[in-house]
Amino acid sequence: GMTAQFDTDIITLPRFLLESQRTQTHSTGEFTLLLNSLGFAFKFISQTIRKAELVHFSGLAGTNNTTGDAQKKLDVLGDEIFINAMKSSGNVKVLVSEEQEDLIIFPTSQGTYAVCCDPIDGSSNLDAGVSVGTIVSIFRLKPGSTGSIQDVLRGGTEMVGACYAMYGASTHLLLTTGNGVDGFTLDNNIGEFILVYPELRLPPHNPIYSINEGNSYYWKEEVKSFIEKLKLPQANGKPFSARYVGSMVADMHRTFMYGGLFAYPGDRKSSSGKLRLLYEAFPMSFLVEQAGGIAVNDRGERILDLKPEHIHDKSSIWLGSKEDVGMYLQHIGKSL
Ligand code: AHG
Ligand code: MN
Ligand code: MN
Ligand code: MN
């Protein structure tokens, strides 16, 4: 077969963004600059996480965030890194962070974008050395806006971009600006994200389900019965396989690479589940749909059609391959 070729014409993130900018009419280059600033933030956070234990920055910060999560030192550090990268980009006017109770508006910025972020996703896994990530959604300020809460309490379809970085064996970046999904891997020696998965598509099916079964006592009947159905032999005579990392970015990166379905349903404790709309459900749903998958809530409603009332609003979520999430929709008598 083909031997591996040495690639002498690699596409870095900056080159990829410049080439895609040239295809956009009337582009001002602002969006390109913002995405490059995001790439910097991911590289800085990646390096910080990989040395944290060595500089005694593992463990808890001793504080809680608005949604009640106990903050890890790296949650706070990642948040500061991200805020400073967005402030210094000059392109961001409004910022929402999981680790900030209120909206941040950069008073002197002339930026025309609003960014929502989960600086460290899966932080409960940090001290176990398990992959974590950063998740970002991007909105353009509303016409005439000088920066307010109205720029982020928007429908998911108003997003102009979404991306995540996963800090695993390699540092991966998946990005969409509404024209499909492209995947990059960080070359630590060059210090650049390199295009590895152009026009990435979700496999239409893979018998993998990813859910925290520890919550099953609290699930609604239809969720329980659906998951039980996946444990029975399917058409191919085999049941689904279970995979659950507990970091959404890691569970979703596996889903983008292999296919299958990921769910964080509501339950009797919390009808909207645990994942936040603006900086977890929205960006992951935009990426999933742009890669040919489905993203709905427990009631089968399209995630991107939802609209938050508060910046830390949560939503139940079913995400992944068309056929597998389609099975859930069929189970609850819905179709997309
Ligand atoms: P975060 O670390 O940003 O607060 O997010 C944690 C989320 C998400 O990463 C993951 O899918 C989910 O929490 C896991 O929750 P459970 O431990 O309840 O399964
Ligand atoms: Mn958290
Ligand atoms: Mn998270
Ligand atoms: Mn987080």
CSV table of C-alpha atoms and ligand atoms in Angstrom, one decimal:
chain,number,residue,atom,x,y,z
A,1,GLY,CA,0.0,0.0,0.0
A,2,MET,CA,0.9,3.7,0.0
A,3,THR,CA,3.8,4.5,2.3
A,4,ALA,CA,3.3,7.6,4.4
A,5,GLN,CA,4.5,10.7,2.5
A,6,PHE,CA,6.5,13.5,4.1
A,7,ASP,CA,4.2,16.5,3.8
A,8,THR,CA,6.2,19.5,2.7
A,9,ASP,CA,3.2,21.8,2.2
A,10,ILE,CA,1.5,21.8,5.6
A,11,ILE,CA,-1.5,24.0,6.2
A,12,THR,CA,-1.2,25.9,9.5
A,13,LEU,CA,-4.3,27.5,11.2
A,14,PRO,CA,-3.2,31.0,10.2
A,15,ARG,CA,-2.8,29.9,6.6
A,16,PHE,CA,-6.1,28.1,6.6
A,17,LEU,CA,-7.9,31.1,8.0
A,18,LEU,CA,-6.3,33.5,5.5
A,19,GLU,CA,-7.3,31.2,2.6
A,20,SER,CA,-10.9,30.9,3.9
A,21,GLN,CA,-11.0,34.6,4.5
A,22,ARG,CA,-10.2,35.2,0.8
A,23,THR,CA,-13.3,33.2,-0.1
A,24,GLN,CA,-15.6,35.5,2.0
A,25,THR,CA,-16.7,38.7,0.3
A,26,HIS,CA,-16.5,42.0,2.2
A,27,SER,CA,-14.4,40.3,4.9
A,28,THR,CA,-12.7,42.8,7.2
A,29,GLY,CA,-10.2,40.3,8.6
A,30,GLU,CA,-11.6,40.9,12.1
A,31,PHE,CA,-13.0,37.3,12.3
A,32,THR,CA,-9.6,35.9,11.1
A,33,LEU,CA,-7.8,37.9,13.8
A,34,LEU,CA,-10.3,36.6,16.5
A,35,LEU,CA,-9.8,33.0,15.4
A,36,ASN,CA,-6.0,33.4,15.6
A,37,SER,CA,-6.4,34.8,19.1
A,38,LEU,CA,-8.4,31.8,20.0
A,39,GLY,CA,-5.7,29.5,18.6
A,40,PHE,CA,-3.2,31.3,20.9
A,41,ALA,CA,-5.4,30.9,23.9
A,42,PHE,CA,-5.7,27.2,23.3
A,43,LYS,CA,-1.9,26.8,22.9
A,44,PHE,CA,-1.3,28.7,26.1
A,45,ILE,CA,-3.9,26.8,28.1
A,46,SER,CA,-2.5,23.5,26.7
A,47,GLN,CA,1.0,24.3,27.8
A,48,THR,CA,-0.3,25.5,31.2
A,49,ILE,CA,-2.2,22.3,31.8
A,50,ARG,CA,0.7,20.0,30.9
A,51,LYS,CA,3.0,21.5,33.4
A,52,ALA,CA,0.4,22.4,36.2
A,53,GLU,CA,1.3,19.4,38.5
A,54,LEU,CA,5.0,20.3,38.3
A,55,VAL,CA,4.3,23.9,39.5
A,56,HIS,CA,1.8,22.8,42.2
A,57,PHE,CA,-1.3,24.1,40.3
A,58,SER,CA,-3.4,21.0,40.5
A,59,GLY,CA,-6.3,20.6,42.9
A,60,LEU,CA,-9.0,22.9,44.1
A,61,ALA,CA,-9.0,26.7,44.2
A,62,GLY,CA,-11.4,26.6,47.2
A,63,THR,CA,-14.0,28.7,45.4
A,64,ASN,CA,-17.3,27.8,43.6
A,65,ASN,CA,-18.6,29.2,40.3
A,66,THR,CA,-22.2,30.4,39.6
A,67,THR,CA,-23.4,26.9,38.6
A,68,GLY,CA,-22.0,25.6,41.9
A,69,ASP,CA,-19.0,23.7,40.5
A,70,ALA,CA,-16.1,23.6,42.9
A,71,GLN,CA,-13.4,25.5,40.9
A,72,LYS,CA,-10.0,23.8,40.2
A,73,LYS,CA,-7.0,26.1,40.2
A,74,LEU,CA,-6.7,25.4,36.5
A,75,ASP,CA,-10.4,26.5,36.0
A,76,VAL,CA,-9.4,29.9,37.4
A,77,LEU,CA,-6.0,30.0,35.6
A,78,GLY,CA,-7.6,28.9,32.2
A,79,ASP,CA,-10.3,31.5,32.7
A,80,GLU,CA,-7.8,34.3,33.3
A,81,ILE,CA,-5.7,33.2,30.3
A,82,PHE,CA,-8.8,33.1,28.1
A,83,ILE,CA,-10.1,36.5,29.2
A,84,ASN,CA,-6.7,38.2,28.7
A,85,ALA,CA,-6.4,36.6,25.2
A,86,MET,CA,-9.9,37.9,24.2
A,87,LYS,CA,-9.3,41.3,25.8
A,88,SER,CA,-5.9,41.8,24.0
A,89,SER,CA,-7.4,40.5,20.7
A,90,GLY,CA,-9.2,43.8,20.2
A,91,ASN,CA,-11.9,41.9,18.4
A,92,VAL,CA,-14.1,40.9,21.4
A,93,LYS,CA,-16.5,43.3,23.0
A,94,VAL,CA,-18.6,40.9,25.2
A,95,LEU,CA,-17.4,37.7,27.0
A,96,VAL,CA,-19.3,35.0,28.8
A,97,SER,CA,-17.3,32.5,30.8
A,98,GLU,CA,-18.5,29.5,32.9
A,99,GLU,CA,-16.2,30.8,35.6
A,100,GLN,CA,-17.6,34.4,35.6
A,101,GLU,CA,-21.0,35.0,37.2
A,102,ASP,CA,-21.7,38.0,35.1
A,103,LEU,CA,-21.1,39.1,31.5
A,104,ILE,CA,-17.8,40.8,30.8
A,105,ILE,CA,-17.8,43.9,28.6
A,106,PHE,CA,-14.4,45.2,27.5
A,107,PRO,CA,-15.0,49.0,27.9
A,108,THR,CA,-12.3,50.3,25.5
A,109,SER,CA,-12.6,47.5,22.9
A,110,GLN,CA,-13.8,48.3,19.4
A,111,GLY,CA,-14.5,44.6,18.9
A,112,THR,CA,-17.6,43.5,17.1
A,113,TYR,CA,-17.8,39.9,18.5
A,114,ALA,CA,-19.3,38.3,21.5
A,115,VAL,CA,-17.6,35.1,22.8
A,116,CYS,CA,-18.9,32.5,25.2
A,117,CYS,CA,-16.4,30.0,26.7
A,118,ASP,CA,-15.9,27.0,28.9
A,119,PRO,CA,-12.3,27.6,29.7
A,120,ILE,CA,-11.6,24.1,31.1
A,121,ASP,CA,-14.3,21.5,30.3
A,122,GLY,CA,-14.1,18.2,32.3
A,123,SER,CA,-12.1,19.8,35.1
A,124,SER,CA,-13.3,17.2,37.6
A,125,ASN,CA,-11.0,14.9,35.6
A,126,LEU,CA,-7.9,17.2,35.7
A,127,ASP,CA,-6.2,15.6,38.7
A,128,ALA,CA,-6.7,12.1,37.2
A,129,GLY,CA,-4.7,13.2,34.1
A,130,VAL,CA,-7.7,12.5,31.9
A,131,SER,CA,-8.3,14.7,28.7
A,132,VAL,CA,-10.0,18.0,29.2
A,133,GLY,CA,-10.7,20.8,26.8
A,134,THR,CA,-11.9,24.4,26.1
A,135,ILE,CA,-15.2,25.1,24.3
A,136,VAL,CA,-16.1,28.3,22.5
A,137,SER,CA,-19.1,29.8,20.8
A,138,ILE,CA,-18.9,33.1,18.8
A,139,PHE,CA,-21.7,35.6,18.0
A,140,ARG,CA,-21.4,38.9,16.0
A,141,LEU,CA,-22.7,41.9,18.1
A,142,LYS,CA,-26.2,42.8,17.1
A,143,PRO,CA,-26.4,45.7,14.6
A,144,GLY,CA,-25.8,49.0,16.4
A,145,SER,CA,-24.9,47.2,19.7
A,146,THR,CA,-22.2,48.7,21.8
A,147,GLY,CA,-22.1,45.5,23.8
A,148,SER,CA,-24.8,44.2,26.1
A,149,ILE,CA,-26.5,41.0,27.4
A,150,GLN,CA,-28.7,41.1,24.3
A,151,ASP,CA,-25.6,40.1,22.3
A,152,VAL,CA,-25.4,36.7,24.0
A,153,LEU,CA,-29.1,35.9,24.9
A,154,ARG,CA,-29.5,34.7,21.3
A,155,GLY,CA,-30.8,31.7,19.4
A,156,GLY,CA,-28.2,29.1,18.6
A,157,THR,CA,-28.7,29.7,14.8
A,158,GLU,CA,-27.2,33.2,15.3
A,159,MET,CA,-23.7,31.7,16.1
A,160,VAL,CA,-21.1,32.6,13.5
A,161,GLY,CA,-18.5,30.2,14.8
A,162,ALA,CA,-17.8,27.4,17.3
A,163,CYS,CA,-14.7,25.5,18.2
A,164,TYR,CA,-13.2,23.3,20.9
A,165,ALA,CA,-9.6,22.4,21.9
A,166,MET,CA,-9.0,19.0,23.5
A,167,TYR,CA,-5.8,18.6,25.6
A,168,GLY,CA,-5.2,14.9,25.1
A,169,ALA,CA,-2.2,12.8,24.0
A,170,SER,CA,-2.1,15.5,21.3
A,171,THR,CA,-3.8,18.9,21.4
A,172,HIS,CA,-6.7,18.9,18.9
A,173,LEU,CA,-8.8,21.7,17.6
A,174,LEU,CA,-12.2,21.4,15.8
A,175,LEU,CA,-13.6,24.5,14.2
A,176,THR,CA,-16.6,25.6,12.2
A,177,THR,CA,-17.6,29.0,10.8
A,178,GLY,CA,-20.7,27.7,9.2
A,179,ASN,CA,-19.1,26.0,6.2
A,180,GLY,CA,-18.4,22.5,7.6
A,181,VAL,CA,-15.9,21.4,10.2
A,182,ASP,CA,-12.1,21.3,10.0
A,183,GLY,CA,-9.8,19.5,12.4
A,184,PHE,CA,-6.3,20.5,13.4
A,185,THR,CA,-3.6,19.0,15.6
A,186,LEU,CA,-1.0,21.1,17.4
A,187,ASP,CA,2.6,20.6,16.4
A,188,ASN,CA,4.3,21.6,19.7
A,189,ASN,CA,7.7,22.2,18.1
A,190,ILE,CA,6.4,24.5,15.4
A,191,GLY,CA,3.8,25.9,17.8
A,192,GLU,CA,1.1,25.8,15.2
A,193,PHE,CA,-2.2,23.9,14.7
A,194,ILE,CA,-1.8,21.8,11.5
A,195,LEU,CA,-4.9,20.9,9.3
A,196,VAL,CA,-5.3,17.1,9.6
A,197,TYR,CA,-9.1,16.6,9.1
A,198,PRO,CA,-10.3,18.9,6.4
A,199,GLU,CA,-14.1,18.9,5.9
A,200,LEU,CA,-14.6,16.4,8.8
A,201,ARG,CA,-17.8,14.4,8.7
A,202,LEU,CA,-19.5,12.4,11.5
A,203,PRO,CA,-19.8,8.7,10.6
A,204,PRO,CA,-23.6,8.2,10.2
A,205,HIS,CA,-23.6,5.4,12.7
A,206,ASN,CA,-21.5,3.6,15.3
A,207,PRO,CA,-22.9,1.4,18.1
A,208,ILE,CA,-21.4,3.5,20.9
A,209,TYR,CA,-23.5,5.3,23.5
A,210,SER,CA,-22.0,7.7,26.0
A,211,ILE,CA,-24.0,8.7,29.1
A,212,ASN,CA,-23.5,8.7,32.9
A,213,GLU,CA,-25.4,5.6,33.9
A,214,GLY,CA,-24.9,6.6,37.5
A,215,ASN,CA,-27.8,9.0,37.0
A,216,SER,CA,-30.2,6.3,35.7
A,217,TYR,CA,-32.1,6.1,38.9
A,218,TYR,CA,-33.2,9.7,38.3
A,219,TRP,CA,-33.9,9.4,34.5
A,220,LYS,CA,-37.4,9.7,33.0
A,221,GLU,CA,-38.9,6.4,31.9
A,222,GLU,CA,-38.4,7.1,28.2
A,223,VAL,CA,-34.7,7.7,28.7
A,224,LYS,CA,-34.3,4.6,30.8
A,225,SER,CA,-36.2,2.4,28.2
A,226,PHE,CA,-34.2,3.8,25.3
A,227,ILE,CA,-30.8,3.1,26.9
A,228,GLU,CA,-32.0,-0.4,27.9
A,229,LYS,CA,-32.9,-0.9,24.2
A,230,LEU,CA,-29.3,-0.1,23.1
A,231,LYS,CA,-28.1,-2.8,25.5
A,232,LEU,CA,-30.0,-5.5,23.5
A,233,PRO,CA,-28.5,-7.1,20.4
A,234,GLN,CA,-29.1,-4.8,17.4
A,235,ALA,CA,-29.7,-5.7,13.8
A,236,ASN,CA,-26.1,-6.9,13.6
A,237,GLY,CA,-26.7,-9.2,16.6
A,238,LYS,CA,-24.5,-7.1,18.9
A,239,PRO,CA,-25.5,-4.6,21.6
A,240,PHE,CA,-24.1,-1.0,21.6
A,241,SER,CA,-20.8,-0.5,23.4
A,242,ALA,CA,-20.6,2.0,26.4
A,243,ARG,CA,-17.9,4.7,26.5
A,244,TYR,CA,-18.0,7.6,29.0
A,245,VAL,CA,-14.9,9.7,29.8
A,246,GLY,CA,-16.8,12.4,31.8
A,247,SER,CA,-15.2,15.3,29.9
A,248,MET,CA,-17.7,16.4,27.3
A,249,VAL,CA,-14.9,17.5,24.9
A,250,ALA,CA,-13.3,14.0,25.2
A,251,ASP,CA,-16.6,12.2,24.7
A,252,MET,CA,-17.5,14.4,21.8
A,253,HIS,CA,-14.0,14.2,20.2
A,254,ARG,CA,-14.4,10.4,20.2
A,255,THR,CA,-17.9,10.8,18.7
A,256,PHE,CA,-16.5,13.1,15.9
A,257,MET,CA,-13.8,10.5,15.2
A,258,TYR,CA,-15.7,7.3,15.6
A,259,GLY,CA,-19.4,8.2,15.5
A,260,GLY,CA,-22.1,7.1,18.0
A,261,LEU,CA,-24.2,9.1,20.5
A,262,PHE,CA,-23.5,11.3,23.6
A,263,ALA,CA,-26.3,12.3,25.9
A,264,TYR,CA,-26.7,14.3,29.1
A,265,PRO,CA,-30.5,14.1,29.7
A,266,GLY,CA,-32.5,15.9,32.3
A,267,ASP,CA,-33.5,14.0,35.3
A,268,ARG,CA,-35.7,14.3,38.5
A,269,LYS,CA,-32.9,16.3,40.1
A,270,SER,CA,-32.5,18.8,37.2
A,271,SER,CA,-35.0,18.8,34.3
A,272,SER,CA,-32.5,20.6,32.1
A,273,GLY,CA,-29.6,18.3,32.9
A,274,LYS,CA,-26.1,19.7,33.6
A,275,LEU,CA,-24.6,21.1,30.5
A,276,ARG,CA,-24.8,24.8,29.8
A,277,LEU,CA,-26.4,26.1,26.6
A,278,LEU,CA,-24.1,29.0,25.6
A,279,TYR,CA,-20.7,27.5,26.1
A,280,GLU,CA,-21.3,23.7,25.9
A,281,ALA,CA,-24.6,22.7,24.1
A,282,PHE,CA,-24.6,25.5,21.5
A,283,PRO,CA,-21.0,25.2,20.2
A,284,MET,CA,-21.0,21.3,20.3
A,285,SER,CA,-24.4,21.3,18.5
A,286,PHE,CA,-23.2,23.7,15.8
A,287,LEU,CA,-20.1,21.5,15.2
A,288,VAL,CA,-22.2,18.3,15.2
A,289,GLU,CA,-24.7,19.7,12.7
A,290,GLN,CA,-22.0,21.1,10.5
A,291,ALA,CA,-20.4,17.6,10.4
A,292,GLY,CA,-23.7,16.0,9.4
A,293,GLY,CA,-25.0,14.9,12.8
A,294,ILE,CA,-28.0,15.7,15.0
A,295,ALA,CA,-28.3,17.8,18.2
A,296,VAL,CA,-31.6,17.8,20.2
A,297,ASN,CA,-32.8,18.1,23.7
A,298,ASP,CA,-34.9,15.4,25.7
A,299,ARG,CA,-38.0,16.6,23.9
A,300,GLY,CA,-36.5,16.2,20.5
A,301,GLU,CA,-36.2,19.9,19.9
A,302,ARG,CA,-33.2,21.2,17.9
A,303,ILE,CA,-30.7,22.6,20.3
A,304,LEU,CA,-29.8,25.5,17.9
A,305,ASP,CA,-33.4,26.6,17.9
A,306,LEU,CA,-33.3,27.2,21.7
A,307,LYS,CA,-32.6,30.6,23.2
A,308,PRO,CA,-31.2,31.1,26.8
A,309,GLU,CA,-32.9,33.5,29.2
A,310,HIS,CA,-29.8,33.6,31.4
A,311,ILE,CA,-26.1,33.2,30.5
A,312,HIS,CA,-25.7,30.1,32.5
A,313,ASP,CA,-28.9,28.3,31.4
A,314,LYS,CA,-28.7,24.6,31.0
A,315,SER,CA,-30.2,22.2,28.5
A,316,SER,CA,-30.6,18.4,28.2
A,317,ILE,CA,-28.8,17.2,25.2
A,318,TRP,CA,-28.5,14.3,22.7
A,319,LEU,CA,-25.7,14.7,20.3
A,320,GLY,CA,-24.0,12.7,17.5
A,321,SER,CA,-24.5,10.4,14.5
A,322,LYS,CA,-27.6,10.9,12.5
A,323,GLU,CA,-28.8,7.3,12.7
A,324,ASP,CA,-28.0,6.9,16.4
A,325,VAL,CA,-29.6,10.1,17.7
A,326,GLY,CA,-32.3,9.4,15.1
A,327,MET,CA,-33.1,6.2,17.1
A,328,TYR,CA,-33.7,8.3,20.2
A,329,LEU,CA,-36.1,10.6,18.2
A,330,GLN,CA,-38.0,7.6,16.9
A,331,HIS,CA,-38.1,6.2,20.5
A,332,ILE,CA,-39.9,9.4,21.7
A,333,GLY,CA,-42.1,9.5,18.6
A,334,LYS,CA,-40.4,12.6,17.1
A,335,SER,CA,-38.5,13.1,13.8
A,336,LEU,CA,-36.3,16.1,12.9
B,1,AHG,P1,-17.1,21.5,33.4
B,1,AHG,O1,-15.8,20.7,33.8
B,1,AHG,O2,-16.7,22.5,32.3
B,1,AHG,O3,-17.9,22.0,34.5
B,1,AHG,O4,-18.0,20.4,32.5
B,1,AHG,C1,-18.2,19.2,33.1
B,1,AHG,C2,-19.3,18.5,32.3
B,1,AHG,C3,-18.9,17.9,31.0
B,1,AHG,O5,-17.5,18.1,30.7
B,1,AHG,C4,-19.2,16.5,31.2
B,1,AHG,O6,-19.8,15.9,30.1
B,1,AHG,C5,-20.1,16.4,32.4
B,1,AHG,O7,-19.8,17.5,33.2
B,1,AHG,C6,-19.9,15.2,33.2
B,1,AHG,O8,-20.9,15.3,34.3
B,1,AHG,P2,-21.1,14.0,35.2
B,1,AHG,O9,-19.8,13.9,36.0
B,1,AHG,O10,-22.3,14.4,36.1
B,1,AHG,O11,-21.3,12.8,34.3
B,2,MN,MN,-17.3,23.5,35.8
B,3,MN,MN,-17.9,22.0,30.6
B,4,MN,MN,-15.6,24.2,32.7
